[in-house]
mmCIF file of C-alpha atoms in Angstrom:
data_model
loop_
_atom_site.group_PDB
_atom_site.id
_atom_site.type_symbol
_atom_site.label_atom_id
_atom_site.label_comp_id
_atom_site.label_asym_id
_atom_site.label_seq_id
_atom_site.Cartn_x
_atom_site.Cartn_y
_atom_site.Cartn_z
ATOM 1 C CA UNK V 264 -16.734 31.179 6.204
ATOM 2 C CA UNK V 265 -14.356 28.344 7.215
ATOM 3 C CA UNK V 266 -13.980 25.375 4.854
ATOM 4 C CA UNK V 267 -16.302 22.386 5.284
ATOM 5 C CA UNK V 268 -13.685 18.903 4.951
ATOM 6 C CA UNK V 269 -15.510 16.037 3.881
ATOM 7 C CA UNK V 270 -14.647 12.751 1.696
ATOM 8 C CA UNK V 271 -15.728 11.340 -1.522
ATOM 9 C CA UNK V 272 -14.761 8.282 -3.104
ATOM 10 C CA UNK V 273 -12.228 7.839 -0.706
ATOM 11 C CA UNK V 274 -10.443 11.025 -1.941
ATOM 12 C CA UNK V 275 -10.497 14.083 0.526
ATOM 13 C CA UNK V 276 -12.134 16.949 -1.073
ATOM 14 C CA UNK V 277 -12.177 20.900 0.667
ATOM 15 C CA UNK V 278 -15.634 22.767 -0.595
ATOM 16 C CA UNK V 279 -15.029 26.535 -0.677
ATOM 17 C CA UNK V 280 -16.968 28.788 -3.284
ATOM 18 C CA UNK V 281 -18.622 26.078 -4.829
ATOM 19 C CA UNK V 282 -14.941 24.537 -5.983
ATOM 20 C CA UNK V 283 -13.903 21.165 -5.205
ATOM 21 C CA UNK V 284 -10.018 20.732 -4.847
ATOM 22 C CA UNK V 285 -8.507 17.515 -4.271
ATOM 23 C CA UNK V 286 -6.434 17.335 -0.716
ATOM 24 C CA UNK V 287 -3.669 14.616 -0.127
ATOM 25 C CA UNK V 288 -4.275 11.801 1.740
ATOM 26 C CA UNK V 289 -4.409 11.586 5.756
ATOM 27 C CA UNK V 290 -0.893 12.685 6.921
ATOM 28 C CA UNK V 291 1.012 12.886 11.100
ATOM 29 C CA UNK V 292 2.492 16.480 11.596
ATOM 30 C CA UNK V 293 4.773 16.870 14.587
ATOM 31 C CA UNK V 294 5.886 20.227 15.829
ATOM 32 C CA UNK V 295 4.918 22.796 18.230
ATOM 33 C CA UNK V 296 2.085 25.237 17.903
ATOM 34 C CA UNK V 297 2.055 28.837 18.711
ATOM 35 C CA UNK V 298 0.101 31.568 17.290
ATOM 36 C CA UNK V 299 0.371 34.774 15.584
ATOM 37 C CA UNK V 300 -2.001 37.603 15.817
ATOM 38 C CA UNK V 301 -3.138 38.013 11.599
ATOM 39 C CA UNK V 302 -4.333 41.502 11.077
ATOM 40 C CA UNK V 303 -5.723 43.264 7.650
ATOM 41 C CA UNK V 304 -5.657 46.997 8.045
ATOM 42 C CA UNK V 305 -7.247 47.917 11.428
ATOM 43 C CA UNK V 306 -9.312 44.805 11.630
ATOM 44 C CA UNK V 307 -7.639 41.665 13.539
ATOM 45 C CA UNK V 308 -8.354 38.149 11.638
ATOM 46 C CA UNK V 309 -8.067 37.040 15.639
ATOM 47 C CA UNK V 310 -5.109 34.122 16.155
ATOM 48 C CA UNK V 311 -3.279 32.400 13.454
ATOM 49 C CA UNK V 312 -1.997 28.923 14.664
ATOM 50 C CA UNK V 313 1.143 27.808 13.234
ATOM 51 C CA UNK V 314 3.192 24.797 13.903
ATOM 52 C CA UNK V 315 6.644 24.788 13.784
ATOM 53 C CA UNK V 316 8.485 21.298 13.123
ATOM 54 C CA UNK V 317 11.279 20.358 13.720
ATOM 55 C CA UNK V 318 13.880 22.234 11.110
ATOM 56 C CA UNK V 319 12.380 25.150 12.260
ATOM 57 C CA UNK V 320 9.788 25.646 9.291
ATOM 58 C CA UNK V 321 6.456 27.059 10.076
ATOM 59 C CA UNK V 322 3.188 26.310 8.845
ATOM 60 C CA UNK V 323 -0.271 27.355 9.287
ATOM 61 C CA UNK V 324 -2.828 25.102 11.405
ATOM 62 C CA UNK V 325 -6.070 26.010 9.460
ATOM 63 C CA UNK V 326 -8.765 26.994 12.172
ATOM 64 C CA UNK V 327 -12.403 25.583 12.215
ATOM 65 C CA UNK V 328 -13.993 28.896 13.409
ATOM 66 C CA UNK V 329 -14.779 32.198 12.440
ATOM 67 C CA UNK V 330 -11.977 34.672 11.112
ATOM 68 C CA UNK V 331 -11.764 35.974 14.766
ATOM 69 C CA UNK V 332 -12.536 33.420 17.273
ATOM 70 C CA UNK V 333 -10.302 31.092 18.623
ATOM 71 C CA UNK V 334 -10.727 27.496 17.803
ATOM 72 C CA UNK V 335 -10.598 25.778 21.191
ATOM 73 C CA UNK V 336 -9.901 22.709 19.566
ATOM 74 C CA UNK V 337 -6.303 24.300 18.761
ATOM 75 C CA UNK V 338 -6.425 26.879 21.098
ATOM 76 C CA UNK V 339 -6.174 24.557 24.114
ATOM 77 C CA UNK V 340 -2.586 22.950 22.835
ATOM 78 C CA UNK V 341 -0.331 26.637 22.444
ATOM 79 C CA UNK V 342 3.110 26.276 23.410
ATOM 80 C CA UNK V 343 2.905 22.464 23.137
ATOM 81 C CA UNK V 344 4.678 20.096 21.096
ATOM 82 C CA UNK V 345 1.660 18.389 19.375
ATOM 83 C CA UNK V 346 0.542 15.330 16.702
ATOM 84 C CA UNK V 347 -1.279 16.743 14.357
ATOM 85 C CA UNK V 348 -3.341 14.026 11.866
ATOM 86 C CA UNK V 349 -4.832 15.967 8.696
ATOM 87 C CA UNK V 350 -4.221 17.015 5.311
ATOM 88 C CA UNK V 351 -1.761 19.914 3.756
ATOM 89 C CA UNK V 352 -3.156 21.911 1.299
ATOM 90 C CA UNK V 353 -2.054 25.144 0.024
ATOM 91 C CA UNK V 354 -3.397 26.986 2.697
ATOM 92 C CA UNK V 355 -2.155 25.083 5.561
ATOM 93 C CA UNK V 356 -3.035 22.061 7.018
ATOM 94 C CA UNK V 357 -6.352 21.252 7.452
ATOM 95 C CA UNK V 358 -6.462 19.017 11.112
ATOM 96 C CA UNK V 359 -8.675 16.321 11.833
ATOM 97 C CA UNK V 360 -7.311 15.865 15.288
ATOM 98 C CA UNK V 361 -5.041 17.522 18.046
ATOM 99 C CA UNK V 362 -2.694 15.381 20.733
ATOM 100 C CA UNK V 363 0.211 15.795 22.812
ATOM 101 C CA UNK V 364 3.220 14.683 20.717
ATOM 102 C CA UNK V 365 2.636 10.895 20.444
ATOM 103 C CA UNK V 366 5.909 8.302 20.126
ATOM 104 C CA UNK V 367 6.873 7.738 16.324
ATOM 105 C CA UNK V 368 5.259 4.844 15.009
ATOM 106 C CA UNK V 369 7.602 1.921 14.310
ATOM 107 C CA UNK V 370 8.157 0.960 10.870
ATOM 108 C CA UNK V 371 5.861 -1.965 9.768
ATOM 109 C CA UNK V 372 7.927 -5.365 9.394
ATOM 110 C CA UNK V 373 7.423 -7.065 6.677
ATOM 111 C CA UNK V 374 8.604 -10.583 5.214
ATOM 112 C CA UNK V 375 10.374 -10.248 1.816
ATOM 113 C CA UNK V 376 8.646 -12.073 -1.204
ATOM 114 C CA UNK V 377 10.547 -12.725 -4.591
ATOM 115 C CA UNK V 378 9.405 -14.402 -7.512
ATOM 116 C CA UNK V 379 11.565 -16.619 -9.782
ATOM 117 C CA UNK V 380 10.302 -18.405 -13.239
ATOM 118 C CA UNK V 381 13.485 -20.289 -13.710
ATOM 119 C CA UNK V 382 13.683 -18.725 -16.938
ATOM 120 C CA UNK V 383 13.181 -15.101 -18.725
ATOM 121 C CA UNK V 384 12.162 -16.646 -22.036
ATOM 122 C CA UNK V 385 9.675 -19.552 -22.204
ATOM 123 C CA UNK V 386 9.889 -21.104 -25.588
ATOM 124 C CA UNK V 387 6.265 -22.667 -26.597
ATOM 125 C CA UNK V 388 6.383 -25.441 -29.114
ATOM 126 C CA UNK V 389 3.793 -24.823 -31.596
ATOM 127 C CA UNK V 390 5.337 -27.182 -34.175
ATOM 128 C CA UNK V 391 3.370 -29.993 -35.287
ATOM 129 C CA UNK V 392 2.398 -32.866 -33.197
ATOM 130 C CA UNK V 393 0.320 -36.313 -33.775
ATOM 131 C CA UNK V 394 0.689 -37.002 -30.259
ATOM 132 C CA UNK V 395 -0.465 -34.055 -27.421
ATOM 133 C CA UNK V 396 2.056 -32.124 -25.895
ATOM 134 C CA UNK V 397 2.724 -30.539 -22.697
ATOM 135 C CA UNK V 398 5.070 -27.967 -21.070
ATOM 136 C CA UNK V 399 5.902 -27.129 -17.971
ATOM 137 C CA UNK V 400 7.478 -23.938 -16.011
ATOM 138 C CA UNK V 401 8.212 -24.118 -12.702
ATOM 139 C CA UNK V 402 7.601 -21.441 -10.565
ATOM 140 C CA UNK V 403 9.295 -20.351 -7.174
ATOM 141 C CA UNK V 404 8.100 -18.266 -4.096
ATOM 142 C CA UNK V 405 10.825 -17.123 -1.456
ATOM 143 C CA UNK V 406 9.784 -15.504 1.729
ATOM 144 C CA UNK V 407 12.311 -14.208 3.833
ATOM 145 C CA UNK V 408 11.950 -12.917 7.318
ATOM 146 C CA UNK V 409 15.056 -10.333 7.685
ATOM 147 C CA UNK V 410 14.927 -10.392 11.119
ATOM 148 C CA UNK V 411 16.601 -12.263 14.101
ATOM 149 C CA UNK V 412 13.318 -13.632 15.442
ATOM 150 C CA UNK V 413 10.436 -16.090 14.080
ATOM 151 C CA UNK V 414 7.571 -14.671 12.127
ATOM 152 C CA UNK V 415 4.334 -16.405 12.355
ATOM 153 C CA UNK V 416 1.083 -15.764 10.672
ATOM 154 C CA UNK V 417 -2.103 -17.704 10.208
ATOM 155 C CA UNK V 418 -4.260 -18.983 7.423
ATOM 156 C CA UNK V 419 -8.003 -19.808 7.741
ATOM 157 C CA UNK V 420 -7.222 -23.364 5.571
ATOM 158 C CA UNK V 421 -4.620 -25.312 4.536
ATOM 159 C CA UNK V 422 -3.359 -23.185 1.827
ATOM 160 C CA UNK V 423 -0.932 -20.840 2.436
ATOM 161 C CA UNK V 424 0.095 -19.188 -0.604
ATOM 162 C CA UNK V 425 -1.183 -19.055 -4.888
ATOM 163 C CA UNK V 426 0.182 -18.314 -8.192
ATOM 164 C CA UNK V 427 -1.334 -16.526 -11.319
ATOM 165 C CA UNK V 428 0.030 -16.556 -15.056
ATOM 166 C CA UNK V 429 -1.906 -13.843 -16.672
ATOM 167 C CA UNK V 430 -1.265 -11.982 -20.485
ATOM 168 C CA UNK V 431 -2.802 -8.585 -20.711
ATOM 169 C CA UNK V 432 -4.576 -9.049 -17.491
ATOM 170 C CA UNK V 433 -6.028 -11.909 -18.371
ATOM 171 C CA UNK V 434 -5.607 -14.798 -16.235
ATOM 172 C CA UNK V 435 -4.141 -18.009 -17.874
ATOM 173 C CA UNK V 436 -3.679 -19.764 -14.985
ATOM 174 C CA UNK V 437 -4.096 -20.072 -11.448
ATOM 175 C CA UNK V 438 -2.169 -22.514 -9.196
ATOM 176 C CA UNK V 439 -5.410 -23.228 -6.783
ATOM 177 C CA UNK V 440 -7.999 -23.612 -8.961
ATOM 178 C CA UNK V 441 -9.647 -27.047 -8.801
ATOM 179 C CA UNK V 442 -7.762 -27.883 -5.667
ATOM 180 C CA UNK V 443 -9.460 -28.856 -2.639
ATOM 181 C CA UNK V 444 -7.916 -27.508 0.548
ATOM 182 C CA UNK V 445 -8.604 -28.761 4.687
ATOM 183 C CA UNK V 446 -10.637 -26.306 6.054
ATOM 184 C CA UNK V 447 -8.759 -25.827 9.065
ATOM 185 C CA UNK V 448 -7.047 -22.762 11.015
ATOM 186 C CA UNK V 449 -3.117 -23.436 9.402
ATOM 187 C CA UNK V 450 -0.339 -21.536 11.306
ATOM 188 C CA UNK V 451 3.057 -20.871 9.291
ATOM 189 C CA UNK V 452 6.155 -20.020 11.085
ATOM 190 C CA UNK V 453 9.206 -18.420 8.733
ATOM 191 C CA UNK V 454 12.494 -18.532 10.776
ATOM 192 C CA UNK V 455 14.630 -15.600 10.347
ATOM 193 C CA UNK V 456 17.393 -15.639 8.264
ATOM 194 C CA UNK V 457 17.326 -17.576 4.507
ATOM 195 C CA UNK V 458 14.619 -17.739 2.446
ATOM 196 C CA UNK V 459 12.389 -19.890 2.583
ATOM 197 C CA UNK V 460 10.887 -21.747 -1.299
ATOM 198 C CA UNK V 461 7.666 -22.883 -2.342
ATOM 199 C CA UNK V 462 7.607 -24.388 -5.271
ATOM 200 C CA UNK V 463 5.269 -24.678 -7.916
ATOM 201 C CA UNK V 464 4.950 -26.540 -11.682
ATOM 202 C CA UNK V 465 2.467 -24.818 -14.112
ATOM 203 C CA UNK V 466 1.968 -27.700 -16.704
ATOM 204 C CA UNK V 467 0.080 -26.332 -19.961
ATOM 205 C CA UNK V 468 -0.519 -27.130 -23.594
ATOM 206 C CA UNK V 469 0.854 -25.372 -26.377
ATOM 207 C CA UNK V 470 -2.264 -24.869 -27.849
ATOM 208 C CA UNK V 471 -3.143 -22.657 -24.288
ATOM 209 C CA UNK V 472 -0.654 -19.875 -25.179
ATOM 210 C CA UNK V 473 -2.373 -17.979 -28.320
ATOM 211 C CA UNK V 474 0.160 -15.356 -28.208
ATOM 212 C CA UNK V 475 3.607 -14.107 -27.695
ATOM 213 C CA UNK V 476 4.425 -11.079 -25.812
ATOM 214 C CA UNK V 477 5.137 -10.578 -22.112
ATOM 215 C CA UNK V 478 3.430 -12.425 -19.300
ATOM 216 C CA UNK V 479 3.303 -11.611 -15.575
ATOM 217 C CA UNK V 480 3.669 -14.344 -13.014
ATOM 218 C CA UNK V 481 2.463 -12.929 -9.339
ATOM 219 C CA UNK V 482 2.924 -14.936 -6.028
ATOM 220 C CA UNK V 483 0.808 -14.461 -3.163
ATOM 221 C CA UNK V 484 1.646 -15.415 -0.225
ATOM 222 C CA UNK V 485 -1.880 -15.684 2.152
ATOM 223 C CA UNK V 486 -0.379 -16.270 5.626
ATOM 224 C CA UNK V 487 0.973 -12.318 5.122
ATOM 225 C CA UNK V 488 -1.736 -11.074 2.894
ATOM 226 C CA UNK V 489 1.343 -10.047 0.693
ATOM 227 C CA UNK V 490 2.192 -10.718 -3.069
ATOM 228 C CA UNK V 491 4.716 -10.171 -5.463
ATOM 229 C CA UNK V 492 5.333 -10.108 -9.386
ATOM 230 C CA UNK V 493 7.919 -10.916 -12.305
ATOM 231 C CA UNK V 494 7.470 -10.511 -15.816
ATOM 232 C CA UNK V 495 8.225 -12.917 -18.628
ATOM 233 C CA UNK V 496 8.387 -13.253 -21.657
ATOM 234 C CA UNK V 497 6.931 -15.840 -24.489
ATOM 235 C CA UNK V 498 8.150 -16.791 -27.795
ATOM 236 C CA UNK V 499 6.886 -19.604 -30.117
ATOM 237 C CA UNK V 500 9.013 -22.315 -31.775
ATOM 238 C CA UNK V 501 7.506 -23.699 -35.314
#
């Protein structure tokens, strides 16, 4: 019997015997793929497919056929350099697909996000008060493109990026809510070179902060579908 590959939950699972085992996620293998004849006493197993990459280590290409066929999904690629996409599991790796070697895939470019509070301690004033009091911490995006070009992205309305104050995983605060925004396609262009700063001013009362502890501040920025986080933390002044 050869193993049936199938997915659950998003995780790849390998049924043999009636025992589930995990398998990695979905993985390139370059190399070139030759075969060995697998024997066990006088009876031949028929071809074992290895691949061997490119510091020369070998491993086996787990076939999709009987013991001693040949898998003519594999069988068609010997002495080729292939791209194998599958999964590597003790046995081998288990293929979903067979190619000539492809081109490397560039590296994804990304902008850079970082997140500053303006300070690591925000002191709450919880001392008495006839009058009401608010606070305010301001809070700063920077997106970077790293690159010697212009980045551009689009938004499907006017707002382009959020922030969130939450404690515990609660939310606290959230920059957009009860804002009204254009609905209109928004393009935003980030030069290359410096940062680039949005700021923000989270205005609260006291009396909104229950606790001390650490905080998380995240920034997203939507244009990129990207988002980043800082921690901070809160202490109370009587």
């Amino acid at each position: 019997m050869f193993n049936k590959i199938g997915k659950k939950g998003g995780v790849t699972t390998s049924s043999q015997g009636g025992i589930q085992m995990e398998r990695e996620e979905t993985k390139r293998f370059d190399g070139y793929l030759f075969s060995k004849l697998a024997l066990i006493g006088s009876k031949s197993e028929g071809p074992q497919y290895m691949l061997q990459q490119w510091d020369y280590k070998e491993i086996r290409v787990i076939k999709k056929v009987h013991l001693w066929q040949n898998d003519p999904n594999l069988h068609k690629f010997l002495g080729k350099r292939v791209t194998i996409i599958g999964f590597f599991s003790h046995e081998g790796i288990e293929y979903e697909s067979i190619t000539e070697l492809q081109p490397p895939e560039p590296a994804e470019k990304k902008l850079e996000l970082e997140l500053k509070t303006g300070v690591d301690v925000l002191l709450v004033n919880k001392m008495p008060s006839f009058a009401p009091i608010k606070q305010s911490m301001i809070l700063t995006l920077r997106v970077k493109w790293p690159y010697r070009s212009i980045w551009t992205g689009t938004c499907l309305d006017s707002q382009i990026y959020d922030f969130i104050v939450e404690y515990n995983g609660k939310t606290i605060w959230k920059w957009s809510d009860g804002r009204v925004f254009n609905d209109v396609i928004t393009s935003v262009v980030i030069p290359g070179g410096d940062f680039e700063e949005f700021p923000v001013t989270w205005e609260f009362s006291p009396d909104q902060i229950q606790e001390e502890g650490t905080y998380k501040a995240k920034g997203l920025f939507i244009a990129s579908d990207q988002r980043t986080s800082t921690d901070f933390e809160v202490k109370f002044v009587h």
